[in-house]
Coordinates of C-alpha atoms in Angstrom, one line a residue:
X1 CA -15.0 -4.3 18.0
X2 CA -13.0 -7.0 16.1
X3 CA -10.4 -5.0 14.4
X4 CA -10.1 -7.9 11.6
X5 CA -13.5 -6.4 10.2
X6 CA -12.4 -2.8 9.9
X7 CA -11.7 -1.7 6.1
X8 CA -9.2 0.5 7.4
X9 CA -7.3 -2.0 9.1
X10 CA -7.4 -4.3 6.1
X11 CA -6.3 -1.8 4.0
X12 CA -3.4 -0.5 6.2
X13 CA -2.1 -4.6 6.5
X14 CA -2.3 -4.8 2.2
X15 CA -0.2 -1.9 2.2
X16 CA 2.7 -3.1 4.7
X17 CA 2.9 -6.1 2.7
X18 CA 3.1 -4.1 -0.7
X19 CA 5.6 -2.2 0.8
X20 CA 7.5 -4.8 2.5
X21 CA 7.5 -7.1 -1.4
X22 CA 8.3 -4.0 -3.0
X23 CA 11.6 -3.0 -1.3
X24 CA 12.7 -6.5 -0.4
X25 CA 15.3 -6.2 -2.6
X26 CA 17.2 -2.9 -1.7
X27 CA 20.1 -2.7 -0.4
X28 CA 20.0 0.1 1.8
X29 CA 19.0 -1.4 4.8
X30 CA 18.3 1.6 6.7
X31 CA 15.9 2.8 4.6
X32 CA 14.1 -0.7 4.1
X33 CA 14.3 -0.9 7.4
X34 CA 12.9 2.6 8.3
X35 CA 9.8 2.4 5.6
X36 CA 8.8 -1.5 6.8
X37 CA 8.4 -0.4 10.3
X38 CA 6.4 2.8 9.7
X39 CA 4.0 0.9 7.2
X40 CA 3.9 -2.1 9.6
X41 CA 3.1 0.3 12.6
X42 CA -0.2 1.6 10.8
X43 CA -2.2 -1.7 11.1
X44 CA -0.5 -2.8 13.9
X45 CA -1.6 0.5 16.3
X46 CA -4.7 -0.2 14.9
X47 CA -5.2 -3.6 15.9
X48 CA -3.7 -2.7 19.1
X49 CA -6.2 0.4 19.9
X50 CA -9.3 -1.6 19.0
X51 CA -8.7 -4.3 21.8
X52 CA -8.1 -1.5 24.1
X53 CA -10.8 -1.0 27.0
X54 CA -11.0 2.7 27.1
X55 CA -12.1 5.0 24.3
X56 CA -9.2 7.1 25.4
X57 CA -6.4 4.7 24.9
X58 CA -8.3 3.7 21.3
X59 CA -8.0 7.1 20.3
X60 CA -4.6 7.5 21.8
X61 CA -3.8 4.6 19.2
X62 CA -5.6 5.1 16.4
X63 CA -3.7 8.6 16.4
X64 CA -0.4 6.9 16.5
X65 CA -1.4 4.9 13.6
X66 CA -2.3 8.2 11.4
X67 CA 1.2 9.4 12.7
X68 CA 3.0 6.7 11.1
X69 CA 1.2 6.7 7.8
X70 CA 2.3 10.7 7.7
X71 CA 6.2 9.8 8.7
X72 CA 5.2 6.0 6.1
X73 CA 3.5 9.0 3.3
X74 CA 7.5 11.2 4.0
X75 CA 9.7 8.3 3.1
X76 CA 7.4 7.3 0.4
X77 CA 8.5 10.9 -1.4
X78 CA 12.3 10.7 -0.1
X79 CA 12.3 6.9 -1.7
X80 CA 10.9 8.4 -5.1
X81 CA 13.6 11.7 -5.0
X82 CA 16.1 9.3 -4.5
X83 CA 15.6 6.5 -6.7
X84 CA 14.5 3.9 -4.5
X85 CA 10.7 3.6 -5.5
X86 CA 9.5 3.3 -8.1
X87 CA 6.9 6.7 -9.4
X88 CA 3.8 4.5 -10.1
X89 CA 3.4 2.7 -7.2
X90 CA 4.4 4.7 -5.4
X91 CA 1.6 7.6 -6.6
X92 CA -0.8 4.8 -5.3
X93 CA 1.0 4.1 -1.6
X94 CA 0.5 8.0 -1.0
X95 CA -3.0 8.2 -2.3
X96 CA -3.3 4.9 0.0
X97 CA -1.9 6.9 3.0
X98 CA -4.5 10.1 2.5
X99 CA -7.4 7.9 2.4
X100 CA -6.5 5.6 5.5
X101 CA -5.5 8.9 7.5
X102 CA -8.9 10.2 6.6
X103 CA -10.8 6.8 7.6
X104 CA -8.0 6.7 11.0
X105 CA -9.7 10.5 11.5
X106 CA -13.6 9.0 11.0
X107 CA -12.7 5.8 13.3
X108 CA -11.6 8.3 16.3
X109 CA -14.0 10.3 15.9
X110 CA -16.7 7.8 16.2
X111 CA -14.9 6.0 19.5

């Protein structure tokens, strides 16, 4: 399957770009750094799993993709507590993370 053509992947690639526009300017590096990567890792372990040959190493991947939007969904609620994120937007990135972990769960389930 051409992962390009999955909603879910789509989806998961918007959301690392939101993410990466939104905090482009903080200073804290770390934590820039630490949020990118976790929202980058979600469409990129996706991608990755889909041009896998087994269905076991899909799955294997599309489970560490629903990892990082859960670790991606934690900083998202630190960043608010803390000041770094902004409340509305970031109310959508975690309803964004809920609804790709549950498509993530329908895609492995169906591989």
């Amino acid at each position: 399957m051409n992962f390009e053509k999955l909603d879910v992947w789509k989806r998961a690639a918007r959301l690392s770009a939101d993410i990466y526009k939104q905090t482009s300017s903080l200073r804290d590096f770390g934590f820039r750094d630490q949020i990118t990567r976790s929202g980058l890792s979600v469409p990129s372990n996706i991608a990755e799993g889909m041009t896998r040959e087994t269905p076991k190493d899909k799955r294997h991947f599309i489970t560490i993709a629903r990892s990082s939007l859960a670790e991606l969904r934690t900083q998202i609620y630190i960043g608010i507590d803390i000041g770094y994120l902004p409340k509305d937007k970031s109310q959508y990135w975690i309803k964004e993370t809920e609804e790709l972990s549950a498509m993530l769960t329908g895609l492995r389930n169906s591989i």
